[in-house]
Coordinates of C-alpha atoms in Angstrom, one line a residue:
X1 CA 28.1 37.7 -1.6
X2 CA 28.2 38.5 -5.1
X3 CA 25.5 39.0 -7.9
X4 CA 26.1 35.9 -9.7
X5 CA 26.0 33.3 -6.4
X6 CA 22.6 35.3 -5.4
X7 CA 21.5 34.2 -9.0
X8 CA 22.5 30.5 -9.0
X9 CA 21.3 30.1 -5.5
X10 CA 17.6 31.4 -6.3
X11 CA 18.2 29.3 -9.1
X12 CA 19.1 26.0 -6.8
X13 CA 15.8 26.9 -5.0
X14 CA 13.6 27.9 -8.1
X15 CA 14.1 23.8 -8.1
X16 CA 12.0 23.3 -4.6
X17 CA 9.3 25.8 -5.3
X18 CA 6.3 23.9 -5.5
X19 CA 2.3 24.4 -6.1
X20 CA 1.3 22.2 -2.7
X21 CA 1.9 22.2 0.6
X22 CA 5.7 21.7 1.7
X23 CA 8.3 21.3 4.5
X24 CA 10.9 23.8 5.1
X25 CA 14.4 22.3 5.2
X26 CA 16.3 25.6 5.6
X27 CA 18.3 27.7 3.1
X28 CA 21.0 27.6 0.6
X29 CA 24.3 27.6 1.2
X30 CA 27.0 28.5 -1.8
X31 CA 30.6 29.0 -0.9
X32 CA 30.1 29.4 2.8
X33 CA 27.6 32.0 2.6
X34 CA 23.7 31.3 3.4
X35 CA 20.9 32.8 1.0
X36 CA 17.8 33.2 3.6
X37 CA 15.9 33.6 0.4
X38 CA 16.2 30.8 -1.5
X39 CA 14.4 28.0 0.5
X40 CA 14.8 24.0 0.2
X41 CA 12.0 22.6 0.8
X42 CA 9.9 19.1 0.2
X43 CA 6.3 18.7 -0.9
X44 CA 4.0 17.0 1.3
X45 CA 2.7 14.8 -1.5
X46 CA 5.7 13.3 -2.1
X47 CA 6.8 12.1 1.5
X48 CA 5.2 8.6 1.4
X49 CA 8.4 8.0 -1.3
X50 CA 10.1 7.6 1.8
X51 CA 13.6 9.6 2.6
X52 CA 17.3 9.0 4.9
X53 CA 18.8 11.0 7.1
X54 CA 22.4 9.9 7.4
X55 CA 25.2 11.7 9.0
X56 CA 28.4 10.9 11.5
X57 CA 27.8 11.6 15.1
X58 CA 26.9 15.0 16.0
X59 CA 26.2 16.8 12.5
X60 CA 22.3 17.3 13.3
X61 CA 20.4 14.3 12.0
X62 CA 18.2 14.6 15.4
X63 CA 17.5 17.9 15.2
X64 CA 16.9 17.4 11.4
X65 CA 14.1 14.2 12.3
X66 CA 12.6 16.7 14.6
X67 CA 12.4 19.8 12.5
X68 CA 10.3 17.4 10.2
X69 CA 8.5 15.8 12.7
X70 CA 7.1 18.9 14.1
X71 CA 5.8 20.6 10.6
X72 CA 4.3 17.5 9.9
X73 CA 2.2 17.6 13.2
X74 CA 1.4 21.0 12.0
X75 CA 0.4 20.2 9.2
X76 CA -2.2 17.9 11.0
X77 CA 0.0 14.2 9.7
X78 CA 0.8 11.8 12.7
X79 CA 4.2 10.9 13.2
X80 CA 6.1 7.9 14.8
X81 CA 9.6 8.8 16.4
X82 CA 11.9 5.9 17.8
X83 CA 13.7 8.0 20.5
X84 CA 16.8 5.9 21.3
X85 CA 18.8 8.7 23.0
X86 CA 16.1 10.6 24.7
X87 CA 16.0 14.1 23.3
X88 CA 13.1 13.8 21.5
X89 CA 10.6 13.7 24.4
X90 CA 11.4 17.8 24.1
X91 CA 8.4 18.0 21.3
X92 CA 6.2 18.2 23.8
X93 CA 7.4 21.2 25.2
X94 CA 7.9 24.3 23.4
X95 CA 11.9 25.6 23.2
X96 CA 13.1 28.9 24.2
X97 CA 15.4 31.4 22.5
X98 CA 18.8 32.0 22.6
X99 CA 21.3 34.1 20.1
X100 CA 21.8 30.5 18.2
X101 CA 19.0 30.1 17.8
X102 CA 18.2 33.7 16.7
X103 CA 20.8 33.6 14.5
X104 CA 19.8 30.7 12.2
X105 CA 16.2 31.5 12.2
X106 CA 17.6 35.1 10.7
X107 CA 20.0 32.8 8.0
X108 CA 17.5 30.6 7.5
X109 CA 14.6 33.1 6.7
X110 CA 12.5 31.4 9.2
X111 CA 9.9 33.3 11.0
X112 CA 10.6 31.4 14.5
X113 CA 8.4 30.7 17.3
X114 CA 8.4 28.8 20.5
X115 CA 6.1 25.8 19.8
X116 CA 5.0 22.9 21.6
X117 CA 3.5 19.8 20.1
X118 CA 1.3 16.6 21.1
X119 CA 3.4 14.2 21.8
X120 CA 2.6 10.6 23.2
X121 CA 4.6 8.2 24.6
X122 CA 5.2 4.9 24.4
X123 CA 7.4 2.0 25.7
X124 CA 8.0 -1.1 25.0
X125 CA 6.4 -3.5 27.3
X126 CA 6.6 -0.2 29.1
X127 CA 10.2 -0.7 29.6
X128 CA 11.0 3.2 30.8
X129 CA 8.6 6.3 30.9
X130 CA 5.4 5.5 28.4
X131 CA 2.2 3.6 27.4
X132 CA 3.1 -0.1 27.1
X133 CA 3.7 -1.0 23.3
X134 CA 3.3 -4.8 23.2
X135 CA 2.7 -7.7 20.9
X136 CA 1.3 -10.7 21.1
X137 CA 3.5 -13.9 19.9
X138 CA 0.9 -15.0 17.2
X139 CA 0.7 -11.3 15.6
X140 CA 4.8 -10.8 15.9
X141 CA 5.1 -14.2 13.8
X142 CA 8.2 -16.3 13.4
X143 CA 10.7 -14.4 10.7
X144 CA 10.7 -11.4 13.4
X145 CA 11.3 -13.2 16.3
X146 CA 13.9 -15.1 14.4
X147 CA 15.8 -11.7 13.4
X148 CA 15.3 -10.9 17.6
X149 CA 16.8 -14.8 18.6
X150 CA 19.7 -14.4 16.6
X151 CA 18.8 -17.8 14.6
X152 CA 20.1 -19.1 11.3
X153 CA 17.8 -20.3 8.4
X154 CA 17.5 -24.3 9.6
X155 CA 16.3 -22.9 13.2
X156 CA 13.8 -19.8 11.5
X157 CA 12.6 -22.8 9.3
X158 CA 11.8 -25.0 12.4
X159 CA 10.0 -22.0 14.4
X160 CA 7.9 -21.0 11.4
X161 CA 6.6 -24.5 11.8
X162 CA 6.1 -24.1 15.2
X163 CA 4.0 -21.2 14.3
X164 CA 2.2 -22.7 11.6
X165 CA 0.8 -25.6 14.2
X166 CA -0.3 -22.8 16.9
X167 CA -1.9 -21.2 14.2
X168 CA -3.7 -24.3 12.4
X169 CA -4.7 -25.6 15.9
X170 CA -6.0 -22.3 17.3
X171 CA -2.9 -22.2 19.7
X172 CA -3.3 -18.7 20.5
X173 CA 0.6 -17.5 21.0
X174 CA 0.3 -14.5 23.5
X175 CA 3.7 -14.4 25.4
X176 CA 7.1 -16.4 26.1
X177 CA 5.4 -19.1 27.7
X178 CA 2.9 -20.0 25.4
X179 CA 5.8 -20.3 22.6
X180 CA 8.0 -22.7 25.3
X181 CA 5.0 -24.7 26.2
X182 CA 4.6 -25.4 21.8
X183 CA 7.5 -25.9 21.6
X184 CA 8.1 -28.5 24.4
X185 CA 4.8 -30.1 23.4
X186 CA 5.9 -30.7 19.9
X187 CA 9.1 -32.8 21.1
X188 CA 7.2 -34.5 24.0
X189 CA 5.8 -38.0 23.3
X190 CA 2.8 -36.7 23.0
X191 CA 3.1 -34.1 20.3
X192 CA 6.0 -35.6 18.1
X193 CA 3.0 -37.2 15.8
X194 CA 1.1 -34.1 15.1
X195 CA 4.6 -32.9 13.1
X196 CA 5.1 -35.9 11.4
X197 CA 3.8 -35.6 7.9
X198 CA 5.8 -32.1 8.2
X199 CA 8.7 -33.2 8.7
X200 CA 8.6 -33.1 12.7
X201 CA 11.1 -30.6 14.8
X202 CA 14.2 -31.9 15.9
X203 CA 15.1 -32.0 19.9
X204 CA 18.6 -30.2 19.0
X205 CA 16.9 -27.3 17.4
X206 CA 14.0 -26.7 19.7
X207 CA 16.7 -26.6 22.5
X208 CA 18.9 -23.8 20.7
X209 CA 15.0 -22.2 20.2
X210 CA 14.2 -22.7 24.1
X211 CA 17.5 -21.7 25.4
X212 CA 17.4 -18.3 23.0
X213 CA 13.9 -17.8 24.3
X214 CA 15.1 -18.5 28.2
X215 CA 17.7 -15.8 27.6
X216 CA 15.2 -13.3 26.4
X217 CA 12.9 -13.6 28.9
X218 CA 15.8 -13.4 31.5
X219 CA 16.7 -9.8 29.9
X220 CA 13.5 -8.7 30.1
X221 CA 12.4 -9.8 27.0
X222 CA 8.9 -11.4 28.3
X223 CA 7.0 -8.0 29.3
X224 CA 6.9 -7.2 25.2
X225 CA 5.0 -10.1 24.2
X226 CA 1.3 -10.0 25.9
X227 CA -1.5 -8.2 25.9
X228 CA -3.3 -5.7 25.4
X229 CA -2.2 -5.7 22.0
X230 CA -1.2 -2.5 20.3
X231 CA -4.1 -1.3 17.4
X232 CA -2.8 0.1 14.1
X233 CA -5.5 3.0 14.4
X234 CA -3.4 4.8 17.7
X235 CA -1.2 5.9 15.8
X236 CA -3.0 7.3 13.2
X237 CA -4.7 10.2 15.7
X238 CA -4.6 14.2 15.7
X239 CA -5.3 16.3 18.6
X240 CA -7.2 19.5 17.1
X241 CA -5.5 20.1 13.7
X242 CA -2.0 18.5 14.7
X243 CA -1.1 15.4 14.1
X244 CA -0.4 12.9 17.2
X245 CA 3.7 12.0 17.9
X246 CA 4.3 8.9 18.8
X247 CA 7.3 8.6 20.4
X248 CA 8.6 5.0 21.5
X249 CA 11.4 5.8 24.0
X250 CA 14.0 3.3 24.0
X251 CA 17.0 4.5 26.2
X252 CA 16.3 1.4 28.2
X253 CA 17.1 -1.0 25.5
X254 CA 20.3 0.3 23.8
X255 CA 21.7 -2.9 25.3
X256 CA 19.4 -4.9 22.9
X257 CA 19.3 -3.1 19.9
X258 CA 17.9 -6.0 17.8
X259 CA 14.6 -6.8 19.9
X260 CA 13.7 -2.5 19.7
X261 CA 14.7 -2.7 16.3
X262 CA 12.8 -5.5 15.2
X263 CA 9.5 -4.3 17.2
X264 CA 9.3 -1.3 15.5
X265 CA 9.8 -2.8 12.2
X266 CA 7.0 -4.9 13.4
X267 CA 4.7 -1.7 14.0
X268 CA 5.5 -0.8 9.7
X269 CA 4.4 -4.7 9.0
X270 CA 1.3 -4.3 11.3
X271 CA 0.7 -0.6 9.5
X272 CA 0.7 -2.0 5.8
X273 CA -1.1 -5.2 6.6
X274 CA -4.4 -3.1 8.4
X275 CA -4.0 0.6 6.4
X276 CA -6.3 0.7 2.7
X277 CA -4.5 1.6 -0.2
X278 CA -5.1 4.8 -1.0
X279 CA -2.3 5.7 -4.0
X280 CA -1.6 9.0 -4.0
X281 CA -2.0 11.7 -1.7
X282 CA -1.3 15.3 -1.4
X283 CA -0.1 14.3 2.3
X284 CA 0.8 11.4 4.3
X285 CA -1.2 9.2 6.5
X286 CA 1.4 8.8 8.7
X287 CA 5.7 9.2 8.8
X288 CA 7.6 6.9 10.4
X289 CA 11.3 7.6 11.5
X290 CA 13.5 4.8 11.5
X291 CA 16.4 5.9 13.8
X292 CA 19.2 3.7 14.2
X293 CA 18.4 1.8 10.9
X294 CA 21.6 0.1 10.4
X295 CA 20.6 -2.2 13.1
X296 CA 17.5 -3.3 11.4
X297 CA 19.8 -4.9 8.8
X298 CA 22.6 -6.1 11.4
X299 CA 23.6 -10.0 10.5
X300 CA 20.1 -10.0 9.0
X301 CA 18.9 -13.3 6.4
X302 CA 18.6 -12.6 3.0
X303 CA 15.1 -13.1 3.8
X304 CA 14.7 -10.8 6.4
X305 CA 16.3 -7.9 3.7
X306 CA 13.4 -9.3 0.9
X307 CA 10.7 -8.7 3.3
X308 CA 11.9 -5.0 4.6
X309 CA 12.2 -4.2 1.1
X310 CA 8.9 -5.4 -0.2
X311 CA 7.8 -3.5 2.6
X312 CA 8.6 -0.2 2.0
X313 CA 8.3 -0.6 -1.8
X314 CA 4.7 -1.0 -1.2
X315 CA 3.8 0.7 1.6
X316 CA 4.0 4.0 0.1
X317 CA 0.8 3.0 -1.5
X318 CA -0.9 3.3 1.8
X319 CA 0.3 6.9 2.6
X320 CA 3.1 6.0 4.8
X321 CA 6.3 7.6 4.1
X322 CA 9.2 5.9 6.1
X323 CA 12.5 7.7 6.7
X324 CA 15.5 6.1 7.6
X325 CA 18.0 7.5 10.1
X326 CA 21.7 6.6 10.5
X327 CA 25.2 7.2 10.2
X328 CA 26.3 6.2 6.5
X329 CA 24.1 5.5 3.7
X330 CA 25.9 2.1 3.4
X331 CA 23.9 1.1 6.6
X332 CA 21.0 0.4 4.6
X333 CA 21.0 -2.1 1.3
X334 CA 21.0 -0.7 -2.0
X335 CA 17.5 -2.1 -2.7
X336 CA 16.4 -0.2 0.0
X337 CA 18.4 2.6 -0.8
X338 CA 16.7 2.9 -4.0
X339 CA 13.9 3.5 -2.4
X340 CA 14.4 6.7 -0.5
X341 CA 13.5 9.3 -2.6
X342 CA 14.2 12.1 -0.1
X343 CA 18.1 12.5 0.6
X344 CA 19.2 14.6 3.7
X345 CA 23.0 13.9 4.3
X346 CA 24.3 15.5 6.8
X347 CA 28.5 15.8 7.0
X348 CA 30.6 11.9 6.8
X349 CA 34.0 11.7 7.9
X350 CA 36.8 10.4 6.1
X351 CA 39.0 9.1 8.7
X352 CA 40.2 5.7 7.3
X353 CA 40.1 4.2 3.6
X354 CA 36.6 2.9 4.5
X355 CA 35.2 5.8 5.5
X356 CA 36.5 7.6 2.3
X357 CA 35.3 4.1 0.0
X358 CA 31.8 4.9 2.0
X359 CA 31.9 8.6 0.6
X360 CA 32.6 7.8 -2.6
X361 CA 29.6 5.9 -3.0
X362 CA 27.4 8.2 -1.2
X363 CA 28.8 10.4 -4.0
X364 CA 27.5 8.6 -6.3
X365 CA 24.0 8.7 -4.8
X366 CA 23.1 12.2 -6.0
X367 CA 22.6 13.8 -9.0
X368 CA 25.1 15.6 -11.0
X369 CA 25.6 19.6 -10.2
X370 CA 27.7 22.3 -11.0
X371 CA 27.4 23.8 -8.0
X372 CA 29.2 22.3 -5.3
X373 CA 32.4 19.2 -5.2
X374 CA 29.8 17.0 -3.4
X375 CA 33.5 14.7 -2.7
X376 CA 34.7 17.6 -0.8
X377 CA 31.7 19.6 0.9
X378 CA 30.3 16.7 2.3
X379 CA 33.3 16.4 4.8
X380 CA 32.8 20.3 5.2
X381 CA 29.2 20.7 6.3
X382 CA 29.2 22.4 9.3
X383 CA 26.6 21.1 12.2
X384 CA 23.0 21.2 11.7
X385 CA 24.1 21.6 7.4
X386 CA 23.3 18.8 5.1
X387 CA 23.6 18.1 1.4
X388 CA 19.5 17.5 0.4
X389 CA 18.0 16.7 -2.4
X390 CA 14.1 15.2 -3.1
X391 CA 11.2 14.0 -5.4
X392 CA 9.2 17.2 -6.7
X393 CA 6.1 16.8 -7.5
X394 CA 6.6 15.5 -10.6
X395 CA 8.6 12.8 -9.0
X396 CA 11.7 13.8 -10.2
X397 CA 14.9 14.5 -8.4
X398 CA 15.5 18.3 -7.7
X399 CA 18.9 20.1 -7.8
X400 CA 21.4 19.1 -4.4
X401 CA 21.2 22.2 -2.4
X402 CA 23.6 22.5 0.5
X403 CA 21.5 23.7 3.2
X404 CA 21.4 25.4 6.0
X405 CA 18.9 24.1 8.3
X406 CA 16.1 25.6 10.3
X407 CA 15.8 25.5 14.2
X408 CA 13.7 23.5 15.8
X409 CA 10.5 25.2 17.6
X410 CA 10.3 22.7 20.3
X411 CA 12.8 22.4 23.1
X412 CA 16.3 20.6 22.2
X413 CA 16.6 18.4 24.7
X414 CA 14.4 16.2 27.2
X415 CA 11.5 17.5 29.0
X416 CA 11.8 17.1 32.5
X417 CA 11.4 13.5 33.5
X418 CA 8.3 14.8 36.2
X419 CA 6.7 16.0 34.0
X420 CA 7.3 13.1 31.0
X421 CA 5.6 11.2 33.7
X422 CA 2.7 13.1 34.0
X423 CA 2.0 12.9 30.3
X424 CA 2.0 9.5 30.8
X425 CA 0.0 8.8 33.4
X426 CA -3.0 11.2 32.5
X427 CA -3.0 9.8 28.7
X428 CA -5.9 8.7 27.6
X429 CA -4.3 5.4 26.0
X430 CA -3.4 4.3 29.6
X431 CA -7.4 2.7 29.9
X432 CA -6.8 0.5 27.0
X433 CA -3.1 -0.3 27.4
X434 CA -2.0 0.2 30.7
X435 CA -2.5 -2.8 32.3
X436 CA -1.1 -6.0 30.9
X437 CA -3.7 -9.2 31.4
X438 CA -2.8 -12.9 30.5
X439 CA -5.4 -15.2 29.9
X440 CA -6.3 -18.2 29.0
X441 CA -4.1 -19.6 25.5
X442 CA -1.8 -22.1 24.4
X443 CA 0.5 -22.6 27.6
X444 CA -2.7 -23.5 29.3
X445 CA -4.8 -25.6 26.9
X446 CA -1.5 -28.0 26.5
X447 CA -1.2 -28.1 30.0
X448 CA -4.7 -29.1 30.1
X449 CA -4.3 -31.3 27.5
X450 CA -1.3 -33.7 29.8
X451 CA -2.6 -33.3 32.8
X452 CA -3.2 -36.5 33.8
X453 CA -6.7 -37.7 33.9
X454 CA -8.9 -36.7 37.1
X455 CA -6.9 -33.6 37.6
X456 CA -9.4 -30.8 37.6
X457 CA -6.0 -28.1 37.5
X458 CA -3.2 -28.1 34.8
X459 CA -0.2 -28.5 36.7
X460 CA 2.1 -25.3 36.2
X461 CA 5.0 -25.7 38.4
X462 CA 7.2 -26.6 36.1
X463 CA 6.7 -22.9 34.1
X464 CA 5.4 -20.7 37.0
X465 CA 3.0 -17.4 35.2
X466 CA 5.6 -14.9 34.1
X467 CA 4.9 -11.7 35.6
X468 CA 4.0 -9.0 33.1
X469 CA 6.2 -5.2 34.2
X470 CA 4.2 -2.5 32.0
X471 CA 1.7 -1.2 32.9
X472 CA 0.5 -2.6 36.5
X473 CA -0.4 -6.0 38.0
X474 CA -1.4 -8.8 35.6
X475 CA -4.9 -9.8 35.7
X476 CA -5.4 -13.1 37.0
X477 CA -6.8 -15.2 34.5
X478 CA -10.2 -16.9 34.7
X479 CA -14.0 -17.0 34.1
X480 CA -15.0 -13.9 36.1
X481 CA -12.1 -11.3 34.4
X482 CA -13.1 -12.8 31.2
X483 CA -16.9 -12.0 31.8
X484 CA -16.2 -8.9 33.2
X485 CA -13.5 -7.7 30.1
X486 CA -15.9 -9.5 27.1
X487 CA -16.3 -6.0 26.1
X488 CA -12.4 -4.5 26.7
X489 CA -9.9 -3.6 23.7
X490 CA -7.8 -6.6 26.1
X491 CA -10.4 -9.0 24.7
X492 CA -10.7 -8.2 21.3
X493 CA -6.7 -8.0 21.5
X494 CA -7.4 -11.9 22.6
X495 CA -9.7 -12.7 20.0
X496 CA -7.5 -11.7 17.3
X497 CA -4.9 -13.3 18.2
X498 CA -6.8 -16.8 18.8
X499 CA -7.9 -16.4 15.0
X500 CA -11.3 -18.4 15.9
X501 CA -12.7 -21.0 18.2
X502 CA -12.7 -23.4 14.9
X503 CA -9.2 -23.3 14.8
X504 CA -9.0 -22.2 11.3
X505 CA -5.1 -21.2 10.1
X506 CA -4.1 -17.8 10.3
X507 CA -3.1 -15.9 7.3
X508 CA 0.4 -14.5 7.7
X509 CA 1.9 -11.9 5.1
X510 CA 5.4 -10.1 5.0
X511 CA 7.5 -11.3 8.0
X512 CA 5.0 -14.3 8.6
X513 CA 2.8 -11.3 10.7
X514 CA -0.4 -12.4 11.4
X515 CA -3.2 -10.7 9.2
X516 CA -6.0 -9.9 11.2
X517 CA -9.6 -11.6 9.7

């Protein structure tokens, strides 16, 4: 190490020395030698300008989301963690030292210690080991469930329709059924008329609509649409002075990427819809790690893209900072791209004359330096290394800093699956979410409404009750559970969603997502 590269790397972190509070990313690295001195950090205040995490396979962009994620619990912000692969559940447990370990706290200048932190989880429709995470139909809203289906423009079109009739007619849309039963209602004799002056729904596209939604439910689909519905405010909690983790395990669903995908990008349209705007802050509300964002964007509509980006251009103003995690920043569209403030790019491969047109432009992404061949060194990062650069405080760009970064404090790896369990089962969102109900809403007013006359029951043979997986038995519907749940976050979940006994329309925003009155 000579003289000079001590001097330009305290100059490289003179760049992320800041008056607040701040993350530690690691330290500098200058021709392969680490300066534990010269830290790279980023300021708290400027997290909710949201940030990506990109890298190839097996540089460190995990271990990088959870370095983050576990100074931000410190520092008392909750976080949301989509844990696709599983080794994230090791937050909750505190890690143990090795030499590695040892070894890059000592490069890193990082005063290292064994640290556990509170971690919830969640699943979807408790698909896997965590609190069921569900939606209701009316509050997920037809562009979403579109993106999930797999349909084009015509048949988005002709389900936001659907959608806006439930919603004028106090149709509340809780699960699978409830859409089929609309649906099959609107091209029945009986219903053809109430879509006339609208332009009515044609039988060819509410079959592609009813055969999409068939093949959901037969992959499982149906146990994430119900009740309880999740509440914004559960994932805004702390436990003492640390912030609450939410982690929404997903190792279950890698075979539908689209639906997890999708439902968590509902959870950020849910967030900005019920969070105040609060400008800025000198921390976060809440950060939400986007892992596996390229399939967010995945054969997605033009406007699908408009409504992610509107959403993350302006959901900074209510103190959420999103960060995006995948392989190449080409995953994400450059409008988004813009965006992200907060760059941490770990190694890319150039393989094959796409990967090296991909690096060219990620190039092109950074500001200029001096200091390192950004072309070059970003094929020569070393694991658990990334090229970084973020907003100061004054909201402008700081130097790129190769980095070396910290270890984690938490265990590397999943917790034992016992005792993941165990977290589960003694959590205390297990009384509000734990069991699914279904209750009285659209499938069974139509039904009602064509049974013939004289019949005191709806027939329902011809769509038995779906059974609901996540969280326990479904309650049976009925006057005595609803008298005995008037008072239950089930019920108020249920009122929502139903908008009002007048029937008056439901205001949808971004996405078409319901916004609650």
């Amino acid at each position: 190490m000579t003289e000079d590269k001590a001097a330009d790397a305290k100059r490289i972190a003179d760049g992320y020395a800041f008056q607040g509070s701040a993350l530690e990313f690691g330290s500098v690295v200058l021709d392969g030698n680490v300066y534990p001195d010269a830290h790279i950090r980023v300021p708290l205040s400027t997290l909710n300008r949201h940030g990506l995490i990109a890298g190839a396979t097996g540089t460190g962009k995990t271990k990088t989301l959870q370095v983050l994620a576990e100074q931000l619990s410190a520092a008392g912000v909750p976080v949301v963690v989509a844990d696709v692969k599983g080794d994230l559940s090791g937050l909750a447990q505190a890690g143990a030292s090795n030499d590695k370990i040892t070894q890059r706290a000592k490069d890193t200048g990082d005063d290292w210690a064994a640290t556990a932190y509170p971690v919830e989880f969640l699943a979807l429709g408790g698909v896997g080991t965590g609190v069921p995470l569900r939606a209701t139909m009316t509050s997920f809203g037809p562009t979403l469930l579109s993106k999930v289906l797999g349909l084009n423009d015509t048949q988005e079109s002709s389900l936001g329709l659907v959608f806006h009739y439930a919603d004028k007619n106090g149709l509340a849309l809780l699960d699978l059924k409830d859409l089929r039963a609309v649906i099959q209602y609107l091209v029945s004799d009986e219903g053809k008329a109430d879509l006339a002056d609208l332009g009515g729904l044609s039988a060819s596209t509410a079959g592609v609509i009813l055969r999409e939604l068939i093949g959901l439910s037969d992959k499982g689909g149906d146990v994430f649409f119900g009740e309880p519905e999740w509440e914004t405010k559960d994932l805004l909690r702390t436990n003492g002075d640390k912030g609450v983790i939410s982690s929404i395990e997903l190792t279950n669903l890698q075979d539908r990427p689209q639906l997890f995908s999708t439902f968590l990008m509902w959870l950020l349209a849910d967030l900005f819809h019920e969070l105040p705007e609060v400008g800025d802050v000198d921390k976060p509300k809440l950060v939400f790690f986007f892992d596996e964002a390229h399939l967010l964007f995945d054969g997605a509509s033009k406007a699908f893209r408009d409504a992610v980006t509107q959403t993350v251009r302006l959901i900074r103003s209510k103190g959420v900072g999103i960060f995006f995690v995948t392989q190449n920043p080409q995953d994400v569209p450059d409008d988004v791209l813009g965006q992200l403030g907060n760059r941490v790019q770990h190694a890319l491969r150039a393989f094959t004359p796409d990967d090296a047109a991909a690096l060219a432009k990620a190039v092109k992404t950074y500001p200029k330096t001096s200091d390192y061949d950004l072309a070059e060194d970003l094929t020569k990062l070393g694991t658990g290394e990334a090229i970084i650069t973020v907003l100061a405080e004054t909201g402008a760009p700081t130097p790129v800093a190769w980095t070396r970064l910290r270890p984690p404090r938490s265990l590397m790896g999943q917790i034992d699956a016992a005792a993941q369990q165990q977290a589960v089962t003694s959590s205390s969102l297990q009384a509000t979410y734990g069991q699914a109900v279904d209750r009285e809403s659209a499938y069974e007013k139509l039904a009602a409404k064509l049974a013939p006359a004289g019949d005191d029951k709806p027939a329902t043979k011809d769509a038995p009750k779906e059974e609901h997986h996540g969280g326990g038995k479904a309650a049976a519907a009925g006057g005595g559970v609803l008298g005995g749940l008037l008072g239950s976050s089930a019920f108020k979940s249920f009122a929502r969603s139903a908008a009002s006994a007048l029937g008056r329309e439901i205001t949808r925003g971004v996405f078409g997502v319901r916004k609650r009155r």
